[in-house]
């Protein structure tokens, strides 16, 4: 070891104050109105002008507690200036949406004709359309729009997401080619009549676009210059993906992800394994990928003796080509800037510049796109890079005291990054990826062996296919090894250690963060000898104990583990759909809806050990409520199907299942089930005449009681616990029923209408005053479910909210003394990829 820890190069943090001011300004600024943004920016500009004046009038020798006053003023001016700049950037962007009328068009229920350009790959959705067809999610840029009856299109330039029927990727057609026939590839332009759905005010995506009826499927327009350029790169991507199919093991699925960021070919098992092992970042285009590409170019130019002044433009050209190859989405541009500046630090040959360049990178990216401040990927990228810059080199020197260099370096890299990203991951992830560090130590050295030859192969995949095929075949070996490492780490015990939510989770996160700060302080100052070494080891062990052990114990204490013997009610995790099970006997129950996927419905009933379904209630004719019915039939014997739907629809005809007693529900219909788990039920709504299928939803209430519960307590025979399941009933019809007093006034448990969508309304929440609210909703769904106003209303009522996207399948038991439900979360099992 050539240097001591204290001799590691110092950090240049002169731009850190600007980052610490700019990031919160961008984070909160994207949620402000245009007026508020401009007023705040004006105040900051005036403050900066005042600071400049004071700087000019202040003597360079004047000091305050040993710090130059002029230096303090300069930092203050810089901070005020960058904060004002980012606020003005947000204000100008939002003002453009308002002035063009796009903001009003999105807020309106009236469909609009839009011209859009696809900016990324189509991602299959787990949730299907209302008609049961598969869907894809596409990032798009709205180029222009026209209101119904309008004569001209108005230019916009806003980011959006389009939800379209899944495609067979055929060749591009003419002006009349529809989306169902044309390829959904980056760069293509489409035009169609779309229904725009609102998004959060803090989101970069301004709208979620869906075709308005079958005639609203967008048609592809004639290609323009950008479309033709992107078509060339799309050809390279397609050729690379095809040539990757001839490689070893799981390399065919992993290679396109590692090289191009295209994970569409990965199965659910591989995706889960990479996530649980902490290796997902390898299949997302990141700063590391960009730095590896630039590093390979730099090495090649130095070997070939290219003049030094050629190096910067060639590196920039290579980086631009790589960005176009992997598609120039905002996340890729962020990665390119991060990786480019990192490579620049290496090229400059001065470690001291790394910290300054990282700060500069953050400033430039937030000024370019303030919405990065709220994105988890950006936060994780900055955190990981900061960890490597701040403590990576010093940890490497420390580890080299006991370990050989080829082990110490990757261990320091993985540890320093993990140390910083964990506090960011805690609020986002389902738990702690316990084996992330050893998995990254093993897989990290393999990443360049895939990225560098794989990128070279992609560039020549159409010009020299036989060469690219050979390069991809070689890259397939390390790619298959990465997949093997991911599977092996994910299969280890407690690979994804649970983490508690709420206050307790934040307290543990604070403990971990405090330990991380102490470790970083010790590492950066070099105080690792003697007592410093013991401090480092103690803090590390304490941090791990605080993260893993209490996390598992508290999750068990809060939501319990496993299936309780006396469970009465289950909210099933069936993705973006709905399914309730109300228990009637040891292995029997009533099922309300079946979700969308048969496998998910079958999995839930198997978990609950339900083998007999006395009544399967289907609330209405949308696939996310009835599509899983074959799974219910496969898991249990179903006695009767009771349903509500639009006129002319029946579940047996839609699903073609074997003959079963099938009855259309009627208002006032009721039933009672005596026995071990007694209950009664009553139908409150079952229309068939509304044009919107949601408003034809079956609304049913259940009264649950236990003979052992004390008389008068909630859950006793004379005061049963009441559950109301609302189907997808929307606000207008719900309001009419409330006006007619045709819904229960108060309930204990409410299955919130329409997955918590805003169109379910809050009036029903105020009327029923639930103690517990249940929301069946898919993770990362594109509908914006559940809506913020619904959650805020439930919070104001003091209701406990259980969501399948956050909690998975949750079962509830009646407390022995009555008065409340006891929740318990069931372990999640692997599911089909979204």
mmCIF file of N, CA and C in Angstrom, residues 297-349:
data_model
loop_
_atom_site.group_PDB
_atom_site.id
_atom_site.type_symbol
_atom_site.label_atom_id
_atom_site.label_comp_id
_atom_site.label_asym_id
_atom_site.label_seq_id
_atom_site.Cartn_x
_atom_site.Cartn_y
_atom_site.Cartn_z
ATOM 1 N N UNK A 297 -13.149 3.579 -25.108
ATOM 2 C CA UNK A 297 -12.717 4.433 -26.218
ATOM 3 C C UNK A 297 -11.390 5.105 -25.912
ATOM 4 N N UNK A 298 -11.282 5.594 -24.673
ATOM 5 C CA UNK A 298 -10.046 6.269 -24.275
ATOM 6 C C UNK A 298 -8.856 5.318 -24.347
ATOM 7 N N UNK A 299 -9.045 4.096 -23.834
ATOM 8 C CA UNK A 299 -7.961 3.118 -23.897
ATOM 9 C C UNK A 299 -7.576 2.777 -25.322
ATOM 10 N N UNK A 300 -8.561 2.643 -26.184
ATOM 11 C CA UNK A 300 -8.296 2.326 -27.589
ATOM 12 C C UNK A 300 -7.503 3.447 -28.255
ATOM 13 N N UNK A 301 -7.866 4.696 -27.975
ATOM 14 C CA UNK A 301 -7.164 5.818 -28.601
ATOM 15 C C UNK A 301 -5.734 5.940 -28.084
ATOM 16 N N UNK A 302 -5.542 5.642 -26.812
ATOM 17 C CA UNK A 302 -4.174 5.720 -26.287
ATOM 18 C C UNK A 302 -3.299 4.611 -26.858
ATOM 19 N N UNK A 303 -3.884 3.423 -27.047
ATOM 20 C CA UNK A 303 -3.122 2.314 -27.620
ATOM 21 C C UNK A 303 -2.729 2.613 -29.063
ATOM 22 N N UNK A 304 -3.640 3.229 -29.810
ATOM 23 C CA UNK A 304 -3.388 3.519 -31.226
ATOM 24 C C UNK A 304 -2.623 4.815 -31.450
ATOM 25 N N UNK A 305 -2.302 5.532 -30.374
ATOM 26 C CA UNK A 305 -1.507 6.746 -30.494
ATOM 27 C C UNK A 305 -2.245 7.920 -31.101
ATOM 28 N N UNK A 306 -3.544 8.022 -30.878
ATOM 29 C CA UNK A 306 -4.324 9.155 -31.388
ATOM 30 C C UNK A 306 -3.829 10.437 -30.723
ATOM 31 N N UNK A 307 -3.677 11.530 -31.470
ATOM 32 C CA UNK A 307 -3.252 12.795 -30.852
ATOM 33 C C UNK A 307 -4.161 13.188 -29.684
ATOM 34 N N UNK A 308 -3.562 13.773 -28.660
ATOM 35 C CA UNK A 308 -4.297 14.069 -27.436
ATOM 36 C C UNK A 308 -5.476 15.006 -27.685
ATOM 37 N N UNK A 309 -5.329 15.957 -28.589
ATOM 38 C CA UNK A 309 -6.402 16.923 -28.798
ATOM 39 C C UNK A 309 -7.611 16.308 -29.495
ATOM 40 N N UNK A 310 -7.439 15.103 -30.071
ATOM 41 C CA UNK A 310 -8.571 14.394 -30.680
ATOM 42 C C UNK A 310 -9.453 13.703 -29.627
ATOM 43 N N UNK A 311 -8.869 13.433 -28.488
ATOM 44 C CA UNK A 311 -9.557 12.575 -27.509
ATOM 45 C C UNK A 311 -10.897 13.156 -27.038
ATOM 46 N N UNK A 312 -10.965 14.420 -26.573
ATOM 47 C CA UNK A 312 -12.263 14.930 -26.088
ATOM 48 C C UNK A 312 -13.383 14.874 -27.131
ATOM 49 N N UNK A 313 -13.187 15.344 -28.371
ATOM 50 C CA UNK A 313 -14.303 15.263 -29.325
ATOM 51 C C UNK A 313 -14.695 13.833 -29.673
ATOM 52 N N UNK A 314 -13.707 12.922 -29.741
ATOM 53 C CA UNK A 314 -14.050 11.526 -30.037
ATOM 54 C C UNK A 314 -14.854 10.922 -28.885
ATOM 55 N N UNK A 315 -14.442 11.238 -27.647
ATOM 56 C CA UNK A 315 -15.191 10.737 -26.493
ATOM 57 C C UNK A 315 -16.626 11.265 -26.494
ATOM 58 N N UNK A 316 -16.793 12.537 -26.796
ATOM 59 C CA UNK A 316 -18.140 13.119 -26.843
ATOM 60 C C UNK A 316 -18.972 12.485 -27.955
ATOM 61 N N UNK A 317 -18.355 12.259 -29.112
ATOM 62 C CA UNK A 317 -19.076 11.622 -30.218
ATOM 63 C C UNK A 317 -19.469 10.189 -29.849
ATOM 64 N N UNK A 318 -18.549 9.487 -29.186
ATOM 65 C CA UNK A 318 -18.856 8.122 -28.758
ATOM 66 C C UNK A 318 -19.981 8.093 -27.741
ATOM 67 N N UNK A 319 -19.962 9.047 -26.801
ATOM 68 C CA UNK A 319 -21.022 9.108 -25.798
ATOM 69 C C UNK A 319 -22.363 9.433 -26.445
ATOM 70 N N UNK A 320 -22.367 10.361 -27.403
ATOM 71 C CA UNK A 320 -23.615 10.711 -28.096
ATOM 72 C C UNK A 320 -24.168 9.519 -28.866
ATOM 73 N N UNK A 321 -23.288 8.766 -29.510
ATOM 74 C CA UNK A 321 -23.724 7.576 -30.242
ATOM 75 C C UNK A 321 -24.326 6.551 -29.294
ATOM 76 N N UNK A 322 -23.694 6.364 -28.144
ATOM 77 C CA UNK A 322 -24.211 5.413 -27.156
ATOM 78 C C UNK A 322 -25.585 5.847 -26.652
ATOM 79 N N UNK A 323 -25.762 7.147 -26.404
ATOM 80 C CA UNK A 323 -27.052 7.662 -25.938
ATOM 81 C C UNK A 323 -28.133 7.396 -26.975
ATOM 82 N N UNK A 324 -27.845 7.620 -28.238
ATOM 83 C CA UNK A 324 -28.825 7.361 -29.289
ATOM 84 C C UNK A 324 -29.128 5.862 -29.394
ATOM 85 N N UNK A 325 -28.116 5.040 -29.182
ATOM 86 C CA UNK A 325 -28.300 3.596 -29.285
ATOM 87 C C UNK A 325 -29.238 3.090 -28.199
ATOM 88 N N UNK A 326 -29.090 3.602 -26.982
ATOM 89 C CA UNK A 326 -29.924 3.130 -25.869
ATOM 90 C C UNK A 326 -31.185 3.972 -25.698
ATOM 91 N N UNK A 327 -31.387 4.963 -26.567
ATOM 92 C CA UNK A 327 -32.539 5.859 -26.629
ATOM 93 C C UNK A 327 -32.374 7.043 -25.656
ATOM 94 N N UNK A 328 -32.504 8.258 -26.200
ATOM 95 C CA UNK A 328 -32.208 9.467 -25.419
ATOM 96 C C UNK A 328 -33.339 9.896 -24.491
ATOM 97 N N UNK A 329 -33.748 9.020 -23.584
ATOM 98 C CA UNK A 329 -34.753 9.361 -22.579
ATOM 99 C C UNK A 329 -34.093 10.219 -21.499
ATOM 100 N N UNK A 330 -34.876 10.941 -20.696
ATOM 101 C CA UNK A 330 -34.281 11.770 -19.633
ATOM 102 C C UNK A 330 -33.343 10.998 -18.717
ATOM 103 N N UNK A 331 -33.706 9.751 -18.365
ATOM 104 C CA UNK A 331 -32.845 8.975 -17.480
ATOM 105 C C UNK A 331 -31.510 8.646 -18.140
ATOM 106 N N UNK A 332 -31.521 8.449 -19.461
ATOM 107 C CA UNK A 332 -30.286 8.146 -20.174
ATOM 108 C C UNK A 332 -29.403 9.396 -20.270
ATOM 109 N N UNK A 333 -30.026 10.522 -20.516
ATOM 110 C CA UNK A 333 -29.263 11.776 -20.552
ATOM 111 C C UNK A 333 -28.617 12.029 -19.198
ATOM 112 N N UNK A 334 -29.380 11.757 -18.122
ATOM 113 C CA UNK A 334 -28.805 11.895 -16.778
ATOM 114 C C UNK A 334 -27.600 10.975 -16.621
ATOM 115 N N UNK A 335 -27.750 9.718 -17.029
ATOM 116 C CA UNK A 335 -26.656 8.764 -16.908
ATOM 117 C C UNK A 335 -25.450 9.203 -17.727
ATOM 118 N N UNK A 336 -25.699 9.760 -18.926
ATOM 119 C CA UNK A 336 -24.600 10.189 -19.785
ATOM 120 C C UNK A 336 -23.819 11.330 -19.142
ATOM 121 N N UNK A 337 -24.530 12.269 -18.544
ATOM 122 C CA UNK A 337 -23.839 13.387 -17.887
ATOM 123 C C UNK A 337 -23.031 12.876 -16.696
ATOM 124 N N UNK A 338 -23.650 12.015 -15.879
ATOM 125 C CA UNK A 338 -22.947 11.477 -14.714
ATOM 126 C C UNK A 338 -21.710 10.688 -15.144
ATOM 127 N N UNK A 339 -21.906 9.775 -16.116
ATOM 128 C CA UNK A 339 -20.776 8.968 -16.567
ATOM 129 C C UNK A 339 -19.734 9.777 -17.287
ATOM 130 N N UNK A 340 -20.173 10.759 -18.084
ATOM 131 C CA UNK A 340 -19.228 11.597 -18.812
ATOM 132 C C UNK A 340 -18.355 12.410 -17.890
ATOM 133 N N UNK A 341 -18.946 12.990 -16.871
ATOM 134 C CA UNK A 341 -18.156 13.790 -15.929
ATOM 135 C C UNK A 341 -17.243 12.889 -15.108
ATOM 136 N N UNK A 342 -17.735 11.678 -14.780
ATOM 137 C CA UNK A 342 -16.857 10.750 -14.063
ATOM 138 C C UNK A 342 -15.654 10.365 -14.899
ATOM 139 N N UNK A 343 -15.884 10.099 -16.184
ATOM 140 C CA UNK A 343 -14.768 9.767 -17.070
ATOM 141 C C UNK A 343 -13.827 10.952 -17.231
ATOM 142 N N UNK A 344 -14.385 12.164 -17.225
ATOM 143 C CA UNK A 344 -13.558 13.358 -17.331
ATOM 144 C C UNK A 344 -12.622 13.491 -16.137
ATOM 145 N N UNK A 345 -13.147 13.117 -14.956
ATOM 146 C CA UNK A 345 -12.303 13.167 -13.761
ATOM 147 C C UNK A 345 -11.126 12.199 -13.891
ATOM 148 N N UNK A 346 -11.425 10.999 -14.414
ATOM 149 C CA UNK A 346 -10.346 10.019 -14.614
ATOM 150 C C UNK A 346 -9.362 10.523 -15.664
ATOM 151 N N UNK A 347 -9.883 11.095 -16.747
ATOM 152 C CA UNK A 347 -9.027 11.594 -17.823
ATOM 153 C C UNK A 347 -8.122 12.722 -17.331
ATOM 154 N N UNK A 348 -8.684 13.573 -16.414
ATOM 155 C CA UNK A 348 -7.891 14.669 -15.875
ATOM 156 C C UNK A 348 -6.783 14.158 -14.973
ATOM 157 N N UNK A 349 -6.991 12.934 -14.436
ATOM 158 C CA UNK A 349 -5.943 12.342 -13.615
ATOM 159 C C UNK A 349 -5.848 12.939 -12.235
#
